[in-house]
CSV table of C-alpha atoms and ligand atoms in Angstrom, one decimal:
chain,number,residue,atom,x,y,z
A,193,MET,CA,0.0,43.7,24.4
A,194,SER,CA,-1.8,45.0,27.4
A,195,PRO,CA,0.7,46.1,30.1
A,196,THR,CA,-0.4,43.5,32.5
A,197,THR,CA,-2.5,40.6,31.0
A,198,PRO,CA,-1.8,38.9,27.7
A,199,LYS,CA,-4.7,38.3,25.3
A,200,ILE,CA,-5.0,34.5,25.1
A,201,ALA,CA,-6.7,32.3,22.5
A,202,ILE,CA,-7.0,28.6,23.2
A,203,VAL,CA,-7.8,26.3,20.2
A,204,GLY,CA,-10.0,23.4,21.2
A,205,ALA,CA,-12.5,22.8,24.1
A,206,GLY,CA,-11.3,19.2,24.9
A,207,PRO,CA,-10.5,18.3,28.5
A,208,VAL,CA,-7.0,19.9,28.3
A,209,GLY,CA,-8.0,23.3,26.8
A,210,LEU,CA,-10.9,23.5,29.3
A,211,THR,CA,-8.6,22.7,32.2
A,212,PHE,CA,-6.2,25.3,31.1
A,213,ALA,CA,-8.9,28.0,30.8
A,214,ALA,CA,-10.4,27.0,34.2
A,215,ILE,CA,-7.1,27.4,36.0
A,216,LEU,CA,-6.5,30.8,34.4
A,217,HIS,CA,-10.1,31.8,35.2
A,218,ARG,CA,-9.6,30.8,38.9
A,219,ASN,CA,-6.6,33.2,38.9
A,220,GLY,CA,-8.6,36.1,37.4
A,221,ILE,CA,-7.1,35.7,33.9
A,222,LYS,CA,-9.4,35.8,30.9
A,223,SER,CA,-9.0,33.6,27.9
A,224,THR,CA,-11.1,32.6,24.8
A,225,ILE,CA,-11.6,29.1,23.6
A,226,PHE,CA,-12.4,28.5,20.0
A,227,GLU,CA,-14.0,25.1,19.4
A,228,ARG,CA,-14.8,23.6,16.1
A,229,GLU,CA,-17.9,21.7,17.3
A,230,SER,CA,-21.2,23.6,17.6
A,231,SER,CA,-21.9,22.5,21.2
A,232,ALA,CA,-20.7,20.3,24.0
A,233,THR,CA,-23.4,17.7,23.2
A,234,VAL,CA,-23.2,17.5,19.4
A,235,ARG,CA,-21.2,14.3,19.3
A,236,ALA,CA,-21.0,11.2,21.5
A,237,GLN,CA,-18.0,11.9,23.8
A,238,GLY,CA,-16.4,8.4,24.0
A,239,GLY,CA,-15.4,6.3,26.9
A,240,THR,CA,-14.2,6.9,30.4
A,241,LEU,CA,-10.9,8.4,31.6
A,242,ASP,CA,-9.1,7.5,34.8
A,243,ILE,CA,-7.8,10.7,36.5
A,244,HIS,CA,-4.7,10.0,38.5
A,245,ALA,CA,-4.0,11.5,42.0
A,246,GLU,CA,-0.5,12.7,41.2
A,247,THR,CA,-1.3,14.3,37.8
A,248,GLY,CA,-4.8,14.9,36.5
A,249,GLN,CA,-6.2,15.5,40.0
A,250,GLN,CA,-3.5,18.0,40.7
A,251,ALA,CA,-4.7,20.1,37.8
A,252,LEU,CA,-8.2,19.9,39.1
A,253,ILE,CA,-7.0,21.1,42.5
A,254,ALA,CA,-5.4,24.1,40.7
A,255,ALA,CA,-8.7,24.8,39.0
A,256,GLY,CA,-10.5,24.5,42.4
A,257,LEU,CA,-12.6,21.6,41.1
A,258,LEU,CA,-11.5,18.5,43.0
A,259,SER,CA,-14.5,18.4,45.3
A,260,GLU,CA,-16.8,18.7,42.3
A,261,PHE,CA,-14.8,15.9,40.6
A,262,TRP,CA,-15.4,13.6,43.5
A,263,LYS,CA,-19.2,14.1,43.2
A,264,VAL,CA,-19.2,12.7,39.6
A,265,SER,CA,-16.2,10.4,39.4
A,266,ARG,CA,-16.5,6.7,40.1
A,267,PRO,CA,-13.9,5.1,42.4
A,268,GLU,CA,-15.8,1.7,41.8
A,269,GLY,CA,-14.9,2.2,38.1
A,270,GLU,CA,-11.4,1.2,39.0
A,271,ALA,CA,-12.4,-2.5,39.6
A,272,THR,CA,-10.8,-4.5,36.8
A,273,ARG,CA,-11.3,-8.0,35.4
A,274,ILE,CA,-8.6,-9.6,33.4
A,275,VAL,CA,-9.9,-12.5,31.2
A,276,LYS,CA,-7.9,-14.7,28.8
A,277,ARG,CA,-9.3,-15.4,25.3
A,278,ASP,CA,-10.5,-18.9,26.5
A,279,GLY,CA,-12.5,-17.3,29.3
A,280,THR,CA,-10.2,-18.0,32.2
A,281,VAL,CA,-10.4,-15.2,34.7
A,282,LEU,CA,-7.0,-14.2,35.9
A,283,LEU,CA,-8.0,-11.2,38.1
A,284,ASP,CA,-11.4,-10.0,39.3
A,285,GLU,CA,-11.2,-6.9,41.6
A,286,ASN,CA,-15.0,-6.9,41.9
A,287,GLU,CA,-14.7,-9.9,44.2
A,288,ASN,CA,-12.5,-8.0,46.6
A,289,GLN,CA,-14.5,-4.9,46.8
A,290,SER,CA,-16.1,-4.5,50.2
A,291,PRO,CA,-18.1,-1.4,51.0
A,292,GLN,CA,-15.8,1.4,52.3
A,293,PRO,CA,-16.5,2.5,55.9
A,294,GLU,CA,-18.1,5.8,55.5
A,295,ASP,CA,-17.2,8.8,57.5
A,296,GLN,CA,-20.6,10.3,58.1
A,297,SER,CA,-19.5,13.6,59.6
A,298,THR,CA,-19.7,16.6,57.3
A,299,ALA,CA,-16.1,17.5,58.2
A,300,GLY,CA,-14.9,14.0,57.3
A,301,GLN,CA,-16.7,14.2,53.9
A,302,GLU,CA,-15.4,17.6,53.2
A,303,GLU,CA,-11.9,16.5,54.0
A,304,ALA,CA,-12.2,13.5,51.7
A,305,GLN,CA,-13.4,15.7,48.9
A,306,GLN,CA,-10.3,17.9,49.1
A,307,GLU,CA,-7.9,15.0,48.9
A,308,ALA,CA,-6.2,13.6,45.7
A,309,ARG,CA,-6.3,9.8,45.8
A,310,GLY,CA,-6.4,6.8,43.6
A,311,ARG,CA,-7.4,6.7,39.9
A,312,PRO,CA,-11.2,7.0,39.8
A,313,GLU,CA,-12.9,6.9,36.5
A,314,ILE,CA,-14.9,9.7,35.1
A,315,ASP,CA,-16.9,9.8,31.8
A,316,ARG,CA,-15.3,12.1,29.3
A,317,ARG,CA,-18.7,14.0,29.1
A,318,ASP,CA,-18.8,14.5,32.9
A,319,LEU,CA,-15.3,15.8,33.0
A,320,LYS,CA,-15.9,18.3,30.2
A,321,ASP,CA,-19.3,19.4,31.8
A,322,LEU,CA,-17.5,20.0,35.1
A,323,LEU,CA,-14.9,22.2,33.5
A,324,ILE,CA,-17.4,24.0,31.2
A,325,ALA,CA,-19.6,24.8,34.3
A,326,ALA,CA,-16.5,26.5,35.9
A,327,LEU,CA,-16.1,28.9,33.0
A,328,PRO,CA,-18.0,32.1,32.2
A,329,LYS,CA,-20.4,31.3,29.3
A,330,GLU,CA,-18.6,33.7,26.9
A,331,THR,CA,-15.3,32.0,27.3
A,332,ILE,CA,-16.1,29.3,24.7
A,333,ARG,CA,-16.9,30.2,21.1
A,334,TRP,CA,-18.7,27.0,19.9
A,335,GLY,CA,-18.7,26.3,16.2
A,336,LYS,CA,-15.7,28.5,15.5
A,337,GLY,CA,-12.9,26.2,14.2
A,338,ILE,CA,-9.4,27.5,13.5
A,339,ALA,CA,-7.8,26.8,10.2
A,340,SER,CA,-4.4,28.3,11.1
A,341,ALA,CA,-2.8,31.3,12.7
A,342,THR,CA,-0.6,34.0,11.0
A,343,PRO,CA,2.1,36.0,12.8
A,344,VAL,CA,1.7,39.8,12.9
A,345,PRO,CA,4.7,41.2,11.1
A,346,GLY,CA,7.2,42.9,13.5
A,347,SER,CA,5.6,41.6,16.7
A,348,THR,CA,5.2,38.4,18.7
A,349,GLN,CA,1.4,38.4,18.2
A,350,TRP,CA,-0.8,36.2,16.1
A,351,ILE,CA,-4.0,36.5,14.0
A,352,LEU,CA,-6.4,33.5,13.9
A,353,ASN,CA,-7.8,32.3,10.6
A,354,PHE,CA,-11.3,30.7,11.1
A,355,LEU,CA,-12.4,27.6,9.3
A,356,GLY,CA,-15.0,28.3,6.6
A,357,GLN,CA,-14.3,32.1,6.5
A,358,SER,CA,-12.9,34.0,3.5
A,359,ALA,CA,-9.9,36.2,4.0
A,360,ASP,CA,-12.2,39.2,3.8
A,361,GLU,CA,-14.6,37.8,6.4
A,362,ASN,CA,-11.6,36.9,8.6
A,363,GLN,CA,-10.2,40.4,8.4
A,364,LYS,CA,-13.5,41.9,9.6
A,365,ASP,CA,-14.0,39.3,12.4
A,366,LYS,CA,-13.1,41.1,15.7
A,367,GLU,CA,-12.4,37.7,17.3
A,368,ALA,CA,-9.5,37.0,14.9
A,369,GLY,CA,-7.1,38.9,17.2
A,370,PRO,CA,-4.3,39.9,17.4
A,371,TYR,CA,-3.5,37.6,20.3
A,372,ASP,CA,-0.4,37.6,22.5
A,373,LEU,CA,-0.7,33.8,23.0
A,374,VAL,CA,-2.3,31.2,20.7
A,375,LEU,CA,-2.3,27.8,22.4
A,376,GLY,CA,-3.2,24.7,20.4
A,377,ALA,CA,-5.2,22.2,22.5
A,378,ASP,CA,-6.9,20.9,19.4
A,379,GLY,CA,-6.0,17.2,19.7
A,380,ALA,CA,-4.1,14.8,17.5
A,381,TRP,CA,-4.7,16.6,14.2
A,382,SER,CA,-3.9,20.0,15.5
A,383,LYS,CA,-4.0,23.0,13.1
A,384,ILE,CA,-1.6,24.9,15.3
A,385,ARG,CA,1.1,22.2,15.4
A,386,PRO,CA,2.3,23.0,11.8
A,387,LEU,CA,3.4,26.4,13.0
A,388,LEU,CA,6.0,24.7,15.2
A,389,THR,CA,6.9,21.4,13.5
A,390,ASP,CA,6.3,19.3,10.3
A,391,VAL,CA,6.0,16.1,12.3
A,392,ARG,CA,2.6,14.4,12.0
A,393,PRO,CA,1.1,11.5,14.1
A,394,LEU,CA,2.0,8.1,12.9
A,395,TYR,CA,-0.3,5.1,12.6
A,396,SER,CA,0.5,3.0,15.6
A,397,GLY,CA,-0.2,-0.3,13.9
A,398,VAL,CA,-3.4,-0.8,15.9
A,399,THR,CA,-7.0,-0.3,14.9
A,400,ALA,CA,-9.9,-0.5,17.3
A,401,LEU,CA,-13.5,-1.3,16.7
A,402,ASP,CA,-15.3,1.0,19.1
A,403,VAL,CA,-18.8,-0.1,20.0
A,404,TRP,CA,-21.3,1.0,22.7
A,405,ILE,CA,-24.4,-0.3,24.4
A,406,SER,CA,-27.1,2.0,25.8
A,407,PRO,CA,-28.2,1.8,29.5
A,408,GLU,CA,-31.6,0.4,28.5
A,409,ASN,CA,-30.0,-2.4,26.4
A,410,LEU,CA,-27.4,-3.2,28.9
A,411,ALA,CA,-30.1,-3.5,31.6
A,412,GLU,CA,-31.6,-6.3,29.4
A,413,ARG,CA,-28.3,-8.1,29.2
A,414,PRO,CA,-27.2,-9.2,32.7
A,415,ASP,CA,-24.7,-11.6,31.1
A,416,VAL,CA,-22.8,-8.8,29.5
A,417,ALA,CA,-23.0,-6.6,32.6
A,418,ARG,CA,-21.6,-9.5,34.7
A,419,PHE,CA,-18.8,-10.2,32.2
A,420,ILE,CA,-17.6,-6.5,32.3
A,421,GLY,CA,-18.1,-6.2,36.1
A,422,GLY,CA,-18.4,-2.9,37.9
A,423,GLY,CA,-15.5,-1.1,36.2
A,424,SER,CA,-13.6,-2.6,33.2
A,425,CYS,CA,-12.6,-5.9,31.7
A,426,MET,CA,-9.4,-6.4,29.7
A,427,MET,CA,-8.5,-9.3,27.4
A,428,MET,CA,-5.1,-9.7,25.7
A,429,ASP,CA,-3.5,-12.1,23.3
A,430,GLU,CA,-0.9,-12.0,20.5
A,431,ASP,CA,-1.7,-8.9,18.4
A,432,ARG,CA,-5.1,-8.6,20.0
A,433,PHE,CA,-6.5,-6.5,22.9
A,434,ALA,CA,-10.0,-5.8,24.1
A,435,SER,CA,-11.2,-3.4,26.7
A,436,PHE,CA,-14.8,-3.1,28.1
A,437,GLN,CA,-15.7,-0.2,30.3
A,438,ARG,CA,-18.8,0.7,32.3
A,439,HIS,CA,-20.0,4.4,32.2
A,440,SER,CA,-21.8,6.4,34.9
A,441,ASP,CA,-25.1,6.5,32.9
A,442,GLY,CA,-25.4,2.7,33.0
A,443,SER,CA,-24.1,2.2,29.4
A,444,ALA,CA,-20.8,0.4,28.4
A,445,ARG,CA,-18.3,0.5,25.6
A,446,CYS,CA,-15.8,-1.9,24.1
A,447,TYR,CA,-12.6,-1.2,22.1
A,448,ALA,CA,-11.8,-4.4,20.3
A,449,CYS,CA,-8.2,-3.8,19.0
A,450,VAL,CA,-6.3,-5.5,16.2
A,451,ARG,CA,-2.6,-5.0,15.8
A,452,THR,CA,-2.2,-5.2,12.0
A,453,ARG,CA,1.5,-4.3,11.9
A,454,ARG,CA,4.4,-4.1,14.3
A,455,THR,CA,6.1,-1.1,12.8
A,456,LEU,CA,5.0,2.5,13.0
A,457,GLY,CA,3.7,4.6,10.2
A,458,GLY,CA,2.0,3.9,6.8
A,459,GLU,CA,-1.7,3.8,6.1
A,460,PRO,CA,-4.1,1.9,8.5
A,461,PRO,CA,-5.9,-1.1,7.0
A,462,LEU,CA,-9.2,-0.5,5.3
A,463,ALA,CA,-12.3,-2.0,6.8
A,464,ARG,CA,-12.7,-4.4,3.9
A,465,GLU,CA,-9.1,-5.6,4.6
A,466,LEU,CA,-9.9,-6.3,8.3
A,467,LEU,CA,-13.0,-8.2,7.2
A,468,GLN,CA,-11.0,-10.1,4.6
A,469,LEU,CA,-13.7,-9.4,2.0
A,470,SER,CA,-13.3,-10.9,-1.5
A,471,GLU,CA,-13.5,-8.6,-4.6
A,472,GLU,CA,-17.1,-9.9,-5.2
A,473,GLU,CA,-18.1,-9.0,-1.6
A,474,VAL,CA,-16.6,-5.6,-1.9
A,475,LYS,CA,-18.6,-4.9,-5.1
A,476,SER,CA,-21.8,-6.0,-3.4
A,477,LEU,CA,-21.4,-3.5,-0.5
A,478,PRO,CA,-24.2,-1.0,-0.5
A,479,GLY,CA,-22.6,2.3,-1.6
A,480,GLY,CA,-19.2,0.6,-1.6
A,481,GLU,CA,-19.0,1.2,2.2
A,482,VAL,CA,-18.8,-1.2,5.1
A,483,ASP,CA,-21.7,-0.6,7.5
A,484,TRP,CA,-20.6,-1.5,11.0
A,485,LYS,CA,-24.2,-1.2,12.2
A,486,ASP,CA,-24.9,-4.4,10.3
A,487,GLU,CA,-24.7,-7.3,12.7
A,488,LYS,CA,-23.3,-9.6,10.0
A,489,VAL,CA,-20.4,-7.2,9.5
A,490,ARG,CA,-19.5,-7.3,13.2
A,491,GLU,CA,-19.9,-11.1,13.2
A,492,ARG,CA,-17.5,-11.2,10.3
A,493,PHE,CA,-15.0,-9.0,12.1
A,494,LEU,CA,-15.1,-11.3,15.1
A,495,ASP,CA,-14.8,-14.4,12.9
A,496,THR,CA,-11.8,-13.0,11.0
A,497,GLN,CA,-9.9,-11.2,13.8
A,498,PHE,CA,-11.0,-12.8,17.1
A,499,ALA,CA,-11.6,-16.5,16.0
A,500,GLY,CA,-11.6,-18.9,19.0
A,501,TRP,CA,-12.2,-16.2,21.6
A,502,THR,CA,-14.6,-17.1,24.4
A,503,LYS,CA,-18.4,-16.9,23.7
A,504,GLU,CA,-18.8,-14.4,26.6
A,505,PHE,CA,-16.5,-12.0,24.7
A,506,ARG,CA,-18.3,-12.5,21.4
A,507,ASN,CA,-21.7,-12.1,22.9
A,508,ALA,CA,-20.7,-8.9,24.7
A,509,VAL,CA,-19.3,-7.3,21.5
A,510,LEU,CA,-22.3,-8.3,19.5
A,511,ALA,CA,-24.7,-6.9,22.1
A,512,MET,CA,-23.0,-3.5,21.6
A,513,THR,CA,-24.9,-2.5,18.6
A,514,GLU,CA,-24.7,1.3,18.9
A,515,GLN,CA,-22.3,4.0,17.7
A,516,PRO,CA,-19.9,1.5,16.0
A,517,LEU,CA,-16.7,3.2,14.7
A,518,LEU,CA,-13.4,1.9,13.3
A,519,ARG,CA,-10.6,3.9,15.0
A,520,PRO,CA,-7.1,3.7,13.7
A,521,LEU,CA,-4.9,4.7,16.7
A,522,TYR,CA,-2.1,7.3,16.1
A,523,MET,CA,0.8,8.6,18.1
A,524,LEU,CA,3.5,11.2,17.8
A,525,PRO,CA,7.1,9.8,17.8
A,526,VAL,CA,8.3,9.2,21.4
A,527,GLY,CA,10.4,12.2,22.5
A,528,HIS,CA,9.0,14.5,19.8
A,529,ARG,CA,9.9,18.2,20.4
A,530,TRP,CA,10.3,21.4,18.5
A,531,GLU,CA,12.1,24.7,18.5
A,532,GLY,CA,10.1,27.3,20.4
A,533,ARG,CA,8.3,30.3,18.7
A,534,PRO,CA,7.1,33.4,20.5
A,535,GLY,CA,3.4,33.6,21.2
A,536,VAL,CA,2.4,30.0,20.2
A,537,SER,CA,2.6,26.6,21.8
A,538,LEU,CA,0.7,23.3,22.2
A,539,LEU,CA,-0.9,21.3,25.0
A,540,GLY,CA,-2.3,17.8,25.4
A,541,ASP,CA,-2.7,15.5,22.4
A,542,ALA,CA,-1.8,18.3,20.1
A,543,ALA,CA,1.7,18.3,21.7
A,544,HIS,CA,2.1,14.5,22.4
A,545,VAL,CA,-0.7,12.3,21.2
A,546,MET,CA,-0.1,8.7,22.5
A,547,THR,CA,-2.1,5.5,22.1
A,548,PRO,CA,-4.5,4.8,25.0
A,549,PHE,CA,-2.7,1.6,26.2
A,550,ALA,CA,-1.3,3.1,29.4
A,551,GLY,CA,-4.4,5.3,30.1
A,552,VAL,CA,-2.3,8.4,30.8
A,553,GLY,CA,-3.0,10.7,27.8
A,554,VAL,CA,-5.5,13.0,29.4
A,555,ASN,CA,-3.5,13.1,32.7
A,556,VAL,CA,-0.3,14.2,30.9
A,557,GLY,CA,-2.3,16.9,29.1
A,558,MET,CA,-3.9,18.2,32.3
A,559,VAL,CA,-0.4,18.6,33.8
A,560,ASP,CA,0.5,20.6,30.7
A,561,ALA,CA,-2.5,22.8,31.4
A,562,LYS,CA,-1.5,23.3,35.1
A,563,GLU,CA,2.1,24.1,34.4
A,564,LEU,CA,1.5,26.5,31.5
A,565,ALA,CA,-1.3,28.3,33.4
A,566,GLU,CA,0.8,28.6,36.5
A,567,GLY,CA,3.6,30.1,34.4
A,568,ILE,CA,1.2,32.7,32.9
A,569,VAL,CA,-0.2,33.5,36.3
A,570,GLU,CA,3.4,34.2,37.6
A,571,TYR,CA,4.1,36.4,34.5
A,572,VAL,CA,0.9,38.4,35.1
A,573,ARG,CA,1.7,38.9,38.7
A,574,GLY,CA,5.4,39.7,38.1
A,575,ASP,CA,7.2,42.9,37.1
A,576,ARG,CA,8.8,41.8,33.9
A,577,LYS,CA,6.5,42.2,30.9
A,578,GLY,CA,6.6,42.0,27.1
A,579,GLY,CA,6.6,39.5,24.2
A,580,GLU,CA,10.1,38.3,25.0
A,581,GLU,CA,9.3,37.6,28.7
A,582,LEU,CA,6.2,35.8,27.6
A,583,ALA,CA,8.3,33.7,25.1
A,584,LYS,CA,10.5,32.7,28.1
A,585,VAL,CA,7.3,31.5,29.9
A,586,LEU,CA,6.5,29.3,26.9
A,587,ARG,CA,10.0,28.0,26.6
A,588,LYS,CA,10.2,27.0,30.3
A,589,TYR,CA,6.8,25.2,30.0
A,590,GLU,CA,7.9,23.4,26.8
A,591,GLU,CA,11.2,22.2,28.2
A,592,GLY,CA,9.4,20.7,31.2
A,593,MET,CA,6.6,19.3,29.1
A,594,PHE,CA,9.0,17.6,26.6
A,595,GLU,CA,10.8,15.8,29.4
A,596,ARG,CA,7.6,14.7,31.2
A,597,SER,CA,5.7,13.7,28.1
A,598,ALA,CA,8.6,11.7,26.7
A,599,LYS,CA,8.6,9.5,29.8
A,600,ASP,CA,4.9,9.0,29.5
A,601,ALA,CA,5.1,8.3,25.7
A,602,GLU,CA,7.8,5.7,26.3
A,603,PHE,CA,5.8,4.1,29.1
A,604,THR,CA,2.7,4.0,26.9
A,605,PHE,CA,4.7,2.4,24.0
A,606,LYS,CA,6.1,-0.3,26.4
A,607,MET,CA,2.6,-1.0,27.7
A,608,MET,CA,1.3,-1.3,24.1
A,609,GLU,CA,4.1,-3.9,23.4
A,610,LEU,CA,3.2,-5.8,26.6
A,611,GLU,CA,-0.6,-5.8,26.0
A,612,PHE,CA,-0.4,-7.3,22.5
A,613,GLN,CA,1.6,-10.3,23.7
A,614,LYS,CA,0.4,-13.9,24.0
A,615,ASP,CA,1.0,-13.7,27.8
A,616,GLY,CA,-0.2,-10.1,28.1
A,617,CYS,CA,-3.0,-11.1,30.5
A,618,GLU,CA,-0.5,-12.8,32.9
A,619,LYS,CA,1.9,-9.8,32.7
A,620,MET,CA,-0.9,-7.3,33.3
A,621,ARG,CA,-2.2,-9.3,36.3
A,622,ASP,CA,1.3,-9.3,37.8
A,623,ILE,CA,1.6,-5.6,37.3
A,624,MET,CA,-1.8,-4.9,38.9
A,625,THR,CA,-1.1,-7.2,41.8
A,626,GLY,CA,2.3,-5.7,42.4
A,627,VAL,CA,4.2,-8.9,41.6
A,628,GLN,CA,6.0,-7.0,38.7
A,629,PRO,CA,6.7,-3.3,38.4
A,630,PRO,CA,4.9,-1.5,35.5
A,631,ALA,CA,6.8,-1.5,32.2
B,1328,LIG,C1,-9.9,5.1,22.4
B,1328,LIG,C2,-9.2,6.0,23.4
B,1328,LIG,C3,-9.3,5.7,24.8
B,1328,LIG,C4,-8.6,6.6,25.7
B,1328,LIG,N1,-8.6,6.3,27.0
B,1328,LIG,C5,-7.9,7.1,27.9
B,1328,LIG,C6,-7.8,6.8,29.3
B,1328,LIG,O1,-8.4,5.9,29.8
B,1328,LIG,N2,-7.1,7.6,30.1
B,1328,LIG,C7,-6.4,8.7,29.6
B,1328,LIG,O2,-5.7,9.4,30.3
B,1328,LIG,N3,-6.4,9.0,28.3
B,1328,LIG,C8,-7.1,8.2,27.4
B,1328,LIG,N4,-7.2,8.5,26.1
B,1328,LIG,C9,-6.5,9.7,25.6
B,1328,LIG,C10,-7.3,10.9,25.9
B,1328,LIG,O3,-8.6,10.8,25.2
B,1328,LIG,C11,-6.6,12.1,25.3
B,1328,LIG,O4,-5.3,12.2,25.8
B,1328,LIG,C12,-7.4,13.4,25.6
B,1328,LIG,O5,-8.7,13.4,25.1
B,1328,LIG,C13,-6.6,14.6,25.1
B,1328,LIG,O6,-7.3,15.8,25.4
B,1328,LIG,P1,-7.1,17.1,24.5
B,1328,LIG,O7,-8.0,18.1,25.1
B,1328,LIG,O8,-5.7,17.4,24.4
B,1328,LIG,O9,-7.6,16.7,23.0
B,1328,LIG,P2,-9.0,16.2,22.5
B,1328,LIG,O10,-9.7,15.5,23.6
B,1328,LIG,O11,-8.8,15.6,21.2
B,1328,LIG,O12,-9.8,17.6,22.3
B,1328,LIG,C14,-9.5,18.5,21.2
B,1328,LIG,C15,-10.6,19.5,21.0
B,1328,LIG,O13,-10.2,20.4,20.0
B,1328,LIG,C16,-11.3,20.5,19.1
B,1328,LIG,N5,-10.7,20.8,17.8
B,1328,LIG,C17,-10.0,20.0,16.9
B,1328,LIG,N6,-9.6,20.7,15.9
B,1328,LIG,C18,-10.0,22.0,16.0
B,1328,LIG,C19,-9.9,23.2,15.2
B,1328,LIG,N7,-9.2,23.2,14.1
B,1328,LIG,N8,-10.4,24.3,15.7
B,1328,LIG,C20,-11.1,24.3,16.9
B,1328,LIG,N9,-11.2,23.2,17.7
B,1328,LIG,C21,-10.7,22.1,17.2
B,1328,LIG,C22,-12.0,19.1,19.1
B,1328,LIG,O14,-13.3,19.2,18.6
B,1328,LIG,C23,-11.9,18.8,20.6
B,1328,LIG,O15,-13.0,19.4,21.3
B,1328,LIG,C24,-7.9,7.7,25.2
B,1328,LIG,C25,-7.9,8.0,23.8
B,1328,LIG,C26,-8.5,7.1,22.9
B,1328,LIG,C27,-8.5,7.4,21.4
């Protein structure tokens, strides 16, 4: 180990790994992120994230990026509609939105951009772009996935094993290490987690059909745009949940969720089971696979799983013809923890993946990034050095993270229970209007 600064490898350039690297960079500490995907744009980046004042925004302050965040986030994206399956509108925050009085002075604008407030939405792509732009180009090694890490005998350091490389190639690869810290920010199916625990994410019992409509197509469908409103639209019923979200580029997305089981674990249902296809129908599938791009398939999904729901909902889902994907949702057990190991730890979904039903996942992960980065900064600036001292930094971070994330995981689980109830819409309206406290 260098006498002052540990050599740090971060696995995964998701929002959490990037936030962590950005906070370190702001404090003059170098790190390297190894990302499996070949670029930031290789894959559609999914929906929007609401970044909370007391958590996610605090991490952006630590990275010096809050004012940049305000330039691309969408406070209007907070406007929510709650609609029952029969089309009754229980809440429409779009109706109450009056233009905010603007402070035209430069000083006023600058002050507003330094302030953490509310829960504005930001597209996942915009958040990642913001963080990537804050890092030196060489920080991220795109297209270099990690298969595992191996401890260096007799030390607290680790060697990285790259995906798709032979042992020989790995040995010759100068980027393999050794590293003083290997931090897994590689999401739900982390390759670093098995170094710390055998626990794997469990199927939550919920599967979502994820569909998207491009800006051009949404512009042609004012009925769908009206139904969603300026931010998001939620619908809830027994064992069913749907969420529509607007994006900053003028597109929109829907997650139409089916709760197929009320217990955790086991295998998620196959597409053909959700569609209730007969043996004959399965045999006639081209290539034996369900094609979600086929409108008839999506109609069948709505007929079998969302029968009797209002036409506005049906029309909106059917209008979303692009990027259809069936997503089983997974979670780690609430309160999951592990015994610490020197030189290795986890952040974000790798540490505590939750279902999205409380909208807190990325926020909890960004706090992980802030707390661990601050611990490392303190270590680098302090007098006490060495592998054991660094292990104490990890241990302190993990103890705080276990406690924090267990509360969020429990809250998320309760919200999932609430949102899949017959009177979920009424309960959510009461929470959002302050009649009831959150779960
Ligand atoms: C449908 C849905 C909706 C959601 N909505 C919200 C919301 O509104 N609000 C909210 O707070 N949270 C939400 N979440 C949760 C949020 O998306 C996650 O908590 C967040 O993305 C976690 O960030 P992360 O960086 O830890 O992991 P990820 O975003 O999963 O990023 C992990 C990164 O690691 C890379 N990677 C994976 N394996 C390897 C490997 N072996 N080697 C190298 N790189 C690797 C991946 O390519 C990826 O870039 C939602 C989740 C889902 C599924």
